[in-house]
mmCIF file of C-alpha atoms in Angstrom:
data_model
loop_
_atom_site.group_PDB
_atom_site.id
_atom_site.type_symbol
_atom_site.label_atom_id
_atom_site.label_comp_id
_atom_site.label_asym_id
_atom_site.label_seq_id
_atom_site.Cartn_x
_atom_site.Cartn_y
_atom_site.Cartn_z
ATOM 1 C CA UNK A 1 49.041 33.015 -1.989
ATOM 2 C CA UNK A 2 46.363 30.547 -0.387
ATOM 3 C CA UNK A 3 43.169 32.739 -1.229
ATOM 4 C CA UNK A 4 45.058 33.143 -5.090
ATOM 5 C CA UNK A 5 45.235 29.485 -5.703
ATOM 6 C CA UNK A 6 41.762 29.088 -4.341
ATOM 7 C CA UNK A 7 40.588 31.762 -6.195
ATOM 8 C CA UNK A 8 42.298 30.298 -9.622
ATOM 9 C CA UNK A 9 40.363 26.602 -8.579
ATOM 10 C CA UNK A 10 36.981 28.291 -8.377
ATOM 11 C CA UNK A 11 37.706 30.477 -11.713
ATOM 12 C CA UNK A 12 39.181 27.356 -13.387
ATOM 13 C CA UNK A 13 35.840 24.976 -12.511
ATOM 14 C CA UNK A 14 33.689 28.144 -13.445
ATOM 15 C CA UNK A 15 35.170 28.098 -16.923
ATOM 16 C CA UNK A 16 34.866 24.240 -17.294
ATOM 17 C CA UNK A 17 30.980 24.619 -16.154
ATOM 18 C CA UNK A 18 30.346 27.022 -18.648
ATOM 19 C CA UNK A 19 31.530 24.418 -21.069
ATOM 20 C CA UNK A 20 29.219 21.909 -19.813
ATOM 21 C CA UNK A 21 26.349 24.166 -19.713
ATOM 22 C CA UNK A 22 26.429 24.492 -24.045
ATOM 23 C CA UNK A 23 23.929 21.896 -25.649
ATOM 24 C CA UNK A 24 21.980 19.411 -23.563
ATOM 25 C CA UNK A 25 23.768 20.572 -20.181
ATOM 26 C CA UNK A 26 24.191 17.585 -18.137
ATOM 27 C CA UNK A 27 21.592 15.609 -20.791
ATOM 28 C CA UNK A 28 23.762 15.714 -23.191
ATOM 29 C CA UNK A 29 25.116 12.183 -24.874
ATOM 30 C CA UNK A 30 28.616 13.722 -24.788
ATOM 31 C CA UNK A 31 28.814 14.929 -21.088
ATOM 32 C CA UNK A 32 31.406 12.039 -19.876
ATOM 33 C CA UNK A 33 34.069 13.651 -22.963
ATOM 34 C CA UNK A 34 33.494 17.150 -22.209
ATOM 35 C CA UNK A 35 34.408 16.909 -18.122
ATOM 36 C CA UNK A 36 37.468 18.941 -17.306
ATOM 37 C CA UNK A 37 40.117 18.483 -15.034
ATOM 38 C CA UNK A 38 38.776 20.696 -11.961
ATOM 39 C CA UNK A 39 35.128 18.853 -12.718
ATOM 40 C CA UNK A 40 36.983 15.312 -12.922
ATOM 41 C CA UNK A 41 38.729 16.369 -9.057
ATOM 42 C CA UNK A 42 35.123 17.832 -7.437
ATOM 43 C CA UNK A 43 33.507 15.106 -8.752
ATOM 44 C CA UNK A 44 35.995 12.117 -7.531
ATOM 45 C CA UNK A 45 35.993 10.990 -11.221
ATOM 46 C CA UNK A 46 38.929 8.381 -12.017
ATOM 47 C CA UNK A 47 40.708 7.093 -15.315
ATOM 48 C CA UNK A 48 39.140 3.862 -14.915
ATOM 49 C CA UNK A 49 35.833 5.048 -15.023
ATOM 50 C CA UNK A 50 33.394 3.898 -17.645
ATOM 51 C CA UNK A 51 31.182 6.734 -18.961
ATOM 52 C CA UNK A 52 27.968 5.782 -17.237
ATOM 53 C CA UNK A 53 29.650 5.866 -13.836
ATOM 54 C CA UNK A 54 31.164 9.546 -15.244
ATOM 55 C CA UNK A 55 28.131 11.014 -15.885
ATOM 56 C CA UNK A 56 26.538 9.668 -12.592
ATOM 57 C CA UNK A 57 29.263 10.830 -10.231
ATOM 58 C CA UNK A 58 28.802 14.533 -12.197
ATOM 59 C CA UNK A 59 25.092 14.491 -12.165
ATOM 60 C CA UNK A 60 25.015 13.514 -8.489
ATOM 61 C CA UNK A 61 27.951 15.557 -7.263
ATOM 62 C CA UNK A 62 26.204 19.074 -9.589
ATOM 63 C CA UNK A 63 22.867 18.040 -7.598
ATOM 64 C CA UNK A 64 24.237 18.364 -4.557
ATOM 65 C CA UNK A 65 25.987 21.376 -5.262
ATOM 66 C CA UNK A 66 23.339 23.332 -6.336
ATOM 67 C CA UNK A 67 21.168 22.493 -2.876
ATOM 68 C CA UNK A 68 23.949 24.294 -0.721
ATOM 69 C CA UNK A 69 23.043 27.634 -2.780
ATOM 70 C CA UNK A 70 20.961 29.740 -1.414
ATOM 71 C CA UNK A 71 17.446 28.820 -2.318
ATOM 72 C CA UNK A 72 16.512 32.075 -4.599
ATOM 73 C CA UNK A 73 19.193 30.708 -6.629
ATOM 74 C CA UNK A 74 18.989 27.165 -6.721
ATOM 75 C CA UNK A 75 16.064 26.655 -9.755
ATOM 76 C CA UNK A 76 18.211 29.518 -12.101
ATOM 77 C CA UNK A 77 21.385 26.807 -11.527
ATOM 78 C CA UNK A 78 19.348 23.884 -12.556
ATOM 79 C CA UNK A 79 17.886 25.504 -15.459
ATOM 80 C CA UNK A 80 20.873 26.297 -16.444
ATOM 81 C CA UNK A 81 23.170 22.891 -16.113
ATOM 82 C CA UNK A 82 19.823 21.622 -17.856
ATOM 83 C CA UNK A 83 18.105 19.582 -14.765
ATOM 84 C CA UNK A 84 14.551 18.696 -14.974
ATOM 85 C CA UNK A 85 14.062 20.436 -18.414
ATOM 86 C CA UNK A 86 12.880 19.235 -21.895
ATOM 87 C CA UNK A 87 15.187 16.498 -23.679
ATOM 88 C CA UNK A 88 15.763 18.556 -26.806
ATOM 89 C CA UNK A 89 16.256 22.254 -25.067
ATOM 90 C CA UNK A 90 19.427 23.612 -25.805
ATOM 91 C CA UNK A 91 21.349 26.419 -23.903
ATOM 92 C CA UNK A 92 19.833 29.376 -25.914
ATOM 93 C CA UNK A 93 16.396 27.856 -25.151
ATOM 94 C CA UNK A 94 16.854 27.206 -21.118
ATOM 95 C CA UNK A 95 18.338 30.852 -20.960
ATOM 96 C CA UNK A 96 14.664 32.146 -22.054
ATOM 97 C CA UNK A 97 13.269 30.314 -19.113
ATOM 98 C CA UNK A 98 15.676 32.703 -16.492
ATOM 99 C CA UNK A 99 13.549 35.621 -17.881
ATOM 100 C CA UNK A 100 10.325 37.016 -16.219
ATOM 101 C CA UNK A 101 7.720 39.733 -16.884
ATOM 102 C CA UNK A 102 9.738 42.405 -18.924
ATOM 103 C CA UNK A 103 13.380 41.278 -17.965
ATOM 104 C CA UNK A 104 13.625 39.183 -20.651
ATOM 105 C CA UNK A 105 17.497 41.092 -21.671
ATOM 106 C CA UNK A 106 19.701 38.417 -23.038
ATOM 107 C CA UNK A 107 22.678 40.051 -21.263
ATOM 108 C CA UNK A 108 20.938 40.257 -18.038
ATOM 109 C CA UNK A 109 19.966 36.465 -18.226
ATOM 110 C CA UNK A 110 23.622 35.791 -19.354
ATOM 111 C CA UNK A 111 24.877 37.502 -16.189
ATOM 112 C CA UNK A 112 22.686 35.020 -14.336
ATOM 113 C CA UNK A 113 23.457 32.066 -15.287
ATOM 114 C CA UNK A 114 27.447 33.384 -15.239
ATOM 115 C CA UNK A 115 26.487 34.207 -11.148
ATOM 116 C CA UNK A 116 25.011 30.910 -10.565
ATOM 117 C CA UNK A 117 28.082 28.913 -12.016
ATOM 118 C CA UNK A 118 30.493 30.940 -10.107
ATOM 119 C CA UNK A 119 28.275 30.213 -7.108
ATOM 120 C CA UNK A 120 28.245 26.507 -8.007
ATOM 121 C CA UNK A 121 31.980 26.211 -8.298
ATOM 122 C CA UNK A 122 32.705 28.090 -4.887
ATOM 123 C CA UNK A 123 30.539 25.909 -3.478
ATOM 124 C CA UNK A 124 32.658 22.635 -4.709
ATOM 125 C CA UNK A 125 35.645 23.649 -3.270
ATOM 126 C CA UNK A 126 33.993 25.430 0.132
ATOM 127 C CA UNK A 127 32.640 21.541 1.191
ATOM 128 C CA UNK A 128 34.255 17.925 0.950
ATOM 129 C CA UNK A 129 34.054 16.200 -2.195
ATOM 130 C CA UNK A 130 30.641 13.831 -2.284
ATOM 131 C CA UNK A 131 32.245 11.406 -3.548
ATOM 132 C CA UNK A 132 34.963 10.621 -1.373
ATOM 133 C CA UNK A 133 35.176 8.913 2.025
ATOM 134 C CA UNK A 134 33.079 11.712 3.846
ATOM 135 C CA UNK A 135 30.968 10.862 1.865
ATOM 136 C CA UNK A 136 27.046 9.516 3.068
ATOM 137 C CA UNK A 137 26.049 8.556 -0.222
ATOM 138 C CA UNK A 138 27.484 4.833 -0.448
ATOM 139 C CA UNK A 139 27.818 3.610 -4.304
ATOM 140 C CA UNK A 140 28.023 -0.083 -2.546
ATOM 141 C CA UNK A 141 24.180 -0.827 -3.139
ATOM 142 C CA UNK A 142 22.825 -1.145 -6.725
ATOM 143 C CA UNK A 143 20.890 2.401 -6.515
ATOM 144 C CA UNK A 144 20.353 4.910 -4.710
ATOM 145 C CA UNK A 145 17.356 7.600 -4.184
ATOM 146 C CA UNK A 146 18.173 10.941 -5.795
ATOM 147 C CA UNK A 147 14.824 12.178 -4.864
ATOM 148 C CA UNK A 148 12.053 11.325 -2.833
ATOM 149 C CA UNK A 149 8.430 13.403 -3.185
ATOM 150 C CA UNK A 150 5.399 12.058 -0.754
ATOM 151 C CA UNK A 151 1.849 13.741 -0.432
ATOM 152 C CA UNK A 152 0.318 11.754 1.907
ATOM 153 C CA UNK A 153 -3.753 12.306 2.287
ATOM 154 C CA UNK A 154 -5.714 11.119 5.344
ATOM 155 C CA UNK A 155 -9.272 10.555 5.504
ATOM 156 C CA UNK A 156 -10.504 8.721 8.667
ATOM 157 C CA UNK A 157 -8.245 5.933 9.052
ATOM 158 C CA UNK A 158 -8.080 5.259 5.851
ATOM 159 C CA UNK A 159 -4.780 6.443 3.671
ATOM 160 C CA UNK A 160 -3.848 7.325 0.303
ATOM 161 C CA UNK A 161 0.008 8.233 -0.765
ATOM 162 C CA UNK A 162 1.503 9.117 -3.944
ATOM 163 C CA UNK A 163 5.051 9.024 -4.146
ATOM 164 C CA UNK A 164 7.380 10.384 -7.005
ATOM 165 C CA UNK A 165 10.845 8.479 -6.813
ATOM 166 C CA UNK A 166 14.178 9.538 -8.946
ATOM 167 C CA UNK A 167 16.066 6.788 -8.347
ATOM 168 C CA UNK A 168 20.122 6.720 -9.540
ATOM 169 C CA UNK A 169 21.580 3.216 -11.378
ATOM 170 C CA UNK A 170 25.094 2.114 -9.718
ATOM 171 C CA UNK A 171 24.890 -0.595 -12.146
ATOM 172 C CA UNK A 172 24.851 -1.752 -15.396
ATOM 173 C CA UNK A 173 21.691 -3.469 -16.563
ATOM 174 C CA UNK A 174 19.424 -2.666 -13.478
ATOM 175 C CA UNK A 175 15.959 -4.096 -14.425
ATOM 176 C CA UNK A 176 14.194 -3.520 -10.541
ATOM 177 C CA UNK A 177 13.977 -1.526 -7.715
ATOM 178 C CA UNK A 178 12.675 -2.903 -4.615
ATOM 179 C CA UNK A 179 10.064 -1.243 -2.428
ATOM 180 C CA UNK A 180 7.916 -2.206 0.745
ATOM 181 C CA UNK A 181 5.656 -0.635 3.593
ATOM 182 C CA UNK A 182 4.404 -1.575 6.650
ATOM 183 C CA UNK A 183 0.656 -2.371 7.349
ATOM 184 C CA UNK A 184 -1.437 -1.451 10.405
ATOM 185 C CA UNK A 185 -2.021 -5.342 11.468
ATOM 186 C CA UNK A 186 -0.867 -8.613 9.944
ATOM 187 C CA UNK A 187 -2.110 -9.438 6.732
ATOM 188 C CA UNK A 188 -2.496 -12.798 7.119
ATOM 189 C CA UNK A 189 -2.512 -15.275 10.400
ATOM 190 C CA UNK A 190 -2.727 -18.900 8.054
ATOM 191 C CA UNK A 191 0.275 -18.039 5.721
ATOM 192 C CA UNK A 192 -2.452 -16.866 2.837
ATOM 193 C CA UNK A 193 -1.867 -12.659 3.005
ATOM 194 C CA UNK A 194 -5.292 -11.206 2.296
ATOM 195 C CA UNK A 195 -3.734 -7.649 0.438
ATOM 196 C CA UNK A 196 -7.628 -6.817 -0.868
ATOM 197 C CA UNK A 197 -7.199 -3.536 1.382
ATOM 198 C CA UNK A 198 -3.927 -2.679 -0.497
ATOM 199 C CA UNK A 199 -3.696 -0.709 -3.764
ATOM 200 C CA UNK A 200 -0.422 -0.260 -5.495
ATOM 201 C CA UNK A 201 -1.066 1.643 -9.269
ATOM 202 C CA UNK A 202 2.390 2.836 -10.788
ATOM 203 C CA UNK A 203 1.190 6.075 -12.626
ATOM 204 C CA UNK A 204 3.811 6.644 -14.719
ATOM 205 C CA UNK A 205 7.831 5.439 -14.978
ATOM 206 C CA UNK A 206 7.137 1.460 -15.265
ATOM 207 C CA UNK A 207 5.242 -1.304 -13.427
ATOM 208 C CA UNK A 208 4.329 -2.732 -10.026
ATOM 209 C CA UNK A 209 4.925 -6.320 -9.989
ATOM 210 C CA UNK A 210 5.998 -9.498 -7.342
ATOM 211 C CA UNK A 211 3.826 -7.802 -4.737
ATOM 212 C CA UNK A 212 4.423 -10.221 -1.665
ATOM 213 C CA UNK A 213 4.511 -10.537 2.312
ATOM 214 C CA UNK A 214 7.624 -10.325 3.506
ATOM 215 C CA UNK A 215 7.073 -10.113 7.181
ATOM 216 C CA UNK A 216 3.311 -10.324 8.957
ATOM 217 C CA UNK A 217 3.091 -6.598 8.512
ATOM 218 C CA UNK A 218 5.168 -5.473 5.945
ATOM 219 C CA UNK A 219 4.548 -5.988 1.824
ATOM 220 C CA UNK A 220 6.887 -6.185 -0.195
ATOM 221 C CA UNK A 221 6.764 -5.545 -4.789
ATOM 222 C CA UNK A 222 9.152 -4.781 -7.395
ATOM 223 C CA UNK A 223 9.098 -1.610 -9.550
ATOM 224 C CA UNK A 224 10.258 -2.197 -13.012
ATOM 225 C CA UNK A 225 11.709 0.787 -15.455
ATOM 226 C CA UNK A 226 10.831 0.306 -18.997
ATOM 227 C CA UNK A 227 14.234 -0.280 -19.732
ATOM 228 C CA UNK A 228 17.181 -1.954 -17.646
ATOM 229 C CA UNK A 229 19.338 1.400 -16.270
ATOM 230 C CA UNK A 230 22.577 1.322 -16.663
ATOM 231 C CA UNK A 231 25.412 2.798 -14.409
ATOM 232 C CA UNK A 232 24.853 6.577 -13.776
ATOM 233 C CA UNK A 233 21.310 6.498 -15.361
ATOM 234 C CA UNK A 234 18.573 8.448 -13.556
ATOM 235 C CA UNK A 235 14.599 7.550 -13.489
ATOM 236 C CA UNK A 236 11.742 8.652 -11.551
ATOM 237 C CA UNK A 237 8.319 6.590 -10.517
ATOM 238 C CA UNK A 238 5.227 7.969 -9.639
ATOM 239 C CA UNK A 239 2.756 5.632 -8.237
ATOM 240 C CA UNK A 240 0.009 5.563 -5.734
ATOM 241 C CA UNK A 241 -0.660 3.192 -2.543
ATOM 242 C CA UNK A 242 -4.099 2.641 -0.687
ATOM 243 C CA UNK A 243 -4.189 1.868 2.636
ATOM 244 C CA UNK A 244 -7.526 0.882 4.502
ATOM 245 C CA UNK A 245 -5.432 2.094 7.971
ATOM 246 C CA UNK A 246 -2.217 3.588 8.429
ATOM 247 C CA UNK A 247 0.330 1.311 10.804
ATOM 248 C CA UNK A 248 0.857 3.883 13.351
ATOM 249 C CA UNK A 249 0.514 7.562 13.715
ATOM 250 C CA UNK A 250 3.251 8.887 11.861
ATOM 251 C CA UNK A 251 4.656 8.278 8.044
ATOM 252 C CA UNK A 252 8.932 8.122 7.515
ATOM 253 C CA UNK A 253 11.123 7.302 4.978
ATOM 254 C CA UNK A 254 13.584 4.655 6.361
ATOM 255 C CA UNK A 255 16.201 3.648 3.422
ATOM 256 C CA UNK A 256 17.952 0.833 2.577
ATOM 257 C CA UNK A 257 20.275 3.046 0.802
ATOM 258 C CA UNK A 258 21.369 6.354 0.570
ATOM 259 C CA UNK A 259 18.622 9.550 -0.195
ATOM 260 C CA UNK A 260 19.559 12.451 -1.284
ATOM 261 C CA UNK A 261 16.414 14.377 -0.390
ATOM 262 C CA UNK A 262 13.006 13.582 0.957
ATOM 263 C CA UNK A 263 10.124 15.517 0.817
ATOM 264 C CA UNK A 264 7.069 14.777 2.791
ATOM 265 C CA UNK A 265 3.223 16.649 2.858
ATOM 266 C CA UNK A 266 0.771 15.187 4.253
ATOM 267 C CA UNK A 267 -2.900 16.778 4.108
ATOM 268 C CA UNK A 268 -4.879 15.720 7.519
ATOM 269 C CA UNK A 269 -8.770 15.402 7.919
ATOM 270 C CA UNK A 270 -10.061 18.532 8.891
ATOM 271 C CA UNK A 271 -12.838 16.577 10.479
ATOM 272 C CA UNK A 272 -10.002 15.434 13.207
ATOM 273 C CA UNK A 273 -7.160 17.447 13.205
ATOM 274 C CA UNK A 274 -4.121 16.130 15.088
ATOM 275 C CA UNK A 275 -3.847 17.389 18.296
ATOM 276 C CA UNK A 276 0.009 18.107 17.477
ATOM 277 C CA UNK A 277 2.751 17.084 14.845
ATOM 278 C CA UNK A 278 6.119 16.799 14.877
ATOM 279 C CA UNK A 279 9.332 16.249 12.516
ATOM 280 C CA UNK A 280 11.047 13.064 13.252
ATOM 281 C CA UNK A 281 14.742 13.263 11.622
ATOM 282 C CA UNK A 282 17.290 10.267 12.042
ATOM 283 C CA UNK A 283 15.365 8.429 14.567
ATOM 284 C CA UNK A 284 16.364 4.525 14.730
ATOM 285 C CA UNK A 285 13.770 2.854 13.253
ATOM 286 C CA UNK A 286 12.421 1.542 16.862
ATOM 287 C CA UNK A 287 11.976 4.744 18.363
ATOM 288 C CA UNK A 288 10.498 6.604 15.075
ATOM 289 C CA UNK A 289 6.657 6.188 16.847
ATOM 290 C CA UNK A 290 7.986 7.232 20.468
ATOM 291 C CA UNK A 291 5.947 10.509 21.206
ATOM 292 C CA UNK A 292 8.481 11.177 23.902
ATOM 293 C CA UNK A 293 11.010 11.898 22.894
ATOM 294 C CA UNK A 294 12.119 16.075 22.164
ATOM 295 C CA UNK A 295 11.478 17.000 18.613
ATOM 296 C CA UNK A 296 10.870 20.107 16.398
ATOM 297 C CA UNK A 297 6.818 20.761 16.494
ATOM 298 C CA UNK A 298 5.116 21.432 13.315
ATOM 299 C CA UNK A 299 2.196 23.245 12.529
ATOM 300 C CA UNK A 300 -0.791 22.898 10.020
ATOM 301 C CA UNK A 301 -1.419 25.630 7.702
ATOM 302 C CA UNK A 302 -4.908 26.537 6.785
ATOM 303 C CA UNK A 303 -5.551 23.950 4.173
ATOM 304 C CA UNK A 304 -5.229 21.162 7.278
ATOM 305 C CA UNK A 305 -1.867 20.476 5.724
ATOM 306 C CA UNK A 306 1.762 20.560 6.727
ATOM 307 C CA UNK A 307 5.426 20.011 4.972
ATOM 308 C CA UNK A 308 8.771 19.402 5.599
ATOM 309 C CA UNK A 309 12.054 18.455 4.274
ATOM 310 C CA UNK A 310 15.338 16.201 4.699
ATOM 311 C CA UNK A 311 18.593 16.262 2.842
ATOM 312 C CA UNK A 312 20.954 13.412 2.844
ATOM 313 C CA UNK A 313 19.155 10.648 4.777
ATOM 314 C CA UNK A 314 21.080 7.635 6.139
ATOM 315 C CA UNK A 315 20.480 4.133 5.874
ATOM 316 C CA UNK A 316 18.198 2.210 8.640
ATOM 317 C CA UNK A 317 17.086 5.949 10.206
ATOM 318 C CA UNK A 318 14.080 6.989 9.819
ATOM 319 C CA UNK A 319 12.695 10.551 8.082
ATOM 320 C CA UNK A 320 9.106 12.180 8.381
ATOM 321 C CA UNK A 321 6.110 13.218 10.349
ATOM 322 C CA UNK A 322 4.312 12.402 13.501
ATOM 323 C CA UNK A 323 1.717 13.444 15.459
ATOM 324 C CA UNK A 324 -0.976 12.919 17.856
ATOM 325 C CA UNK A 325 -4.476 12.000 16.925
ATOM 326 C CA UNK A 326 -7.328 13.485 18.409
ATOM 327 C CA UNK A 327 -8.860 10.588 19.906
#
């Protein structure tokens, strides 16, 4: 009787999924109307509320879903729910983008994206729900991270990062998004911080601005959407940072708030390799630079470059890469 009600759950959520999936997906203006009862429970979605905070408790809750599939499967279920494609492509349209080579049968993509809600929706009910107290993605800060992208290229001492950023809105009306990073030496010693060595450029998704010391070593700036976000609104940042030297020998992301996932690559100078690297993943701040410590060793590939990944990060622990330089 215990696997049958389970059973009817998943089936239940699968059908309300499918449902979702028509139109826009999870773009659509609608989405907060359209969430059924099974979606409503996963999701930890109550009567009081407003649609924003609807549609960002079901966008946040689907993202997470779809990273505990397995991997093969996990681009078919964001195509699908209508993550990171065009604005204006509707169902029919994202179902074209499952085919490849000559298996472009509209059953066989069908059957697909059937698989990968099914897989979605016994994946809600085989883990807790994100949204409750288990929960390590706190909605008590104004944002959070979504998704964090770094390729990090050394030459010398000299850096250069470029960061992508998806940040989510807990709020209504949020206009900024701090950001800072720590510098190899103080910037100033008279009170005047000299940032000529420093180059922040926002690419694309808004503006740098407010760029200020807010320690001897660590800088401090604003980045500014081109609109205010309001609760459950998603936006990504791309910008670029110079550095004349790195602070240390290693690169982490240590939140404020919550991030969902973190992915770091940094490309080394082949002139002067590292003698080894390793993954540093929840560290306390303080001990993040600590070569002693046990960790997972990683290993350039032939390009002089190596990659890794984080899920879930929490607050004040710190995420990335270290490794010992050759001299």
């Amino acid at each position: 009787m215990a696997q049958e009600a389970a059973d009817a759950k998943i089936n239940d959520l699968s059908t309300e999924l499918k449902l979702l999936r028509k139109g826009l997906g999870i773009q659509a203006k609608t989405l907060p109307g359209v969430v059924g009862e099974r979606l409503r429970e996963v999701c930890g979605v109550h009567e009081e509320d407003n649609p924003g905070t609807v549609r960002g408790k079901v966008v946040d809750t689907l993202r997470r879903l779809i990273e505990r599939l397995p991997e093969s499967q996990r681009e078919t279920a964001r195509i699908v729910l209508g993550f990171g494609t065009g604005a204006n492509e509707r169902y029919t349209q994202r179902l074209e983008l499952l085919g490849s080579g000559a298996d472009r049968n509209v059953r066989t993509m069908q059957r697909r994206a059937d698989d990968v809600i099914y897989l979605i929706a016994e994946a809600a009910y085989g883990a807790p729900p994100p949204f409750e107290g288990a929960s390590i993605i706190s909605q008590d800060g104004p944002w959070h991270t979504s998704a964090l992208a770094v390729r990090l290229n050394l030459t010398g001492a000299a850096a250069e990062v470029f960061e992508t950023r998806k940040v989510v809105s807990h709020v209504a009306g949020l206009a900024e998004i701090e950001h800072a990073i720590s510098l190899a030496r103080p910037a100033s010693t008279t009170g005047q911080p000299d940032l000529s060595g420093l180059g922040i450029d926002v690419v694309a998704g808004g503006e740098v601005h407010s760029v200020r010391m807010v320690s001897s070593t660590r800088v401090a700036f604003s980045l500014r959407p081109p609109r205010p976000l309001d609760a459950g609104d998603q936006h990504e940042f791309f910008f670029r940072i110079r550095l004349d030297e790195l602070p240390a020998p290693f690169y982490c992301c240590t939140p404020e708030f919550s991030c969902e996932r973190f992915d770091l690559n940094i490309r080394f100078d082949r002139r002067e390799p590292p003698l080894r690297v390793w993954r540093i993943d929840g560290d306390f701040s303080k001990d993040a630079e600590d070569p002693l410590p046990a960790r997972k060793p990683l290993f350039l590939d032939n390009a002089g470059e190596v990659h890794t990944g984080f899920h879930d990060l929490r607050p004040a622990r710190s995420y990335g890469v270290g490794w010992q330089p050759a001299s």
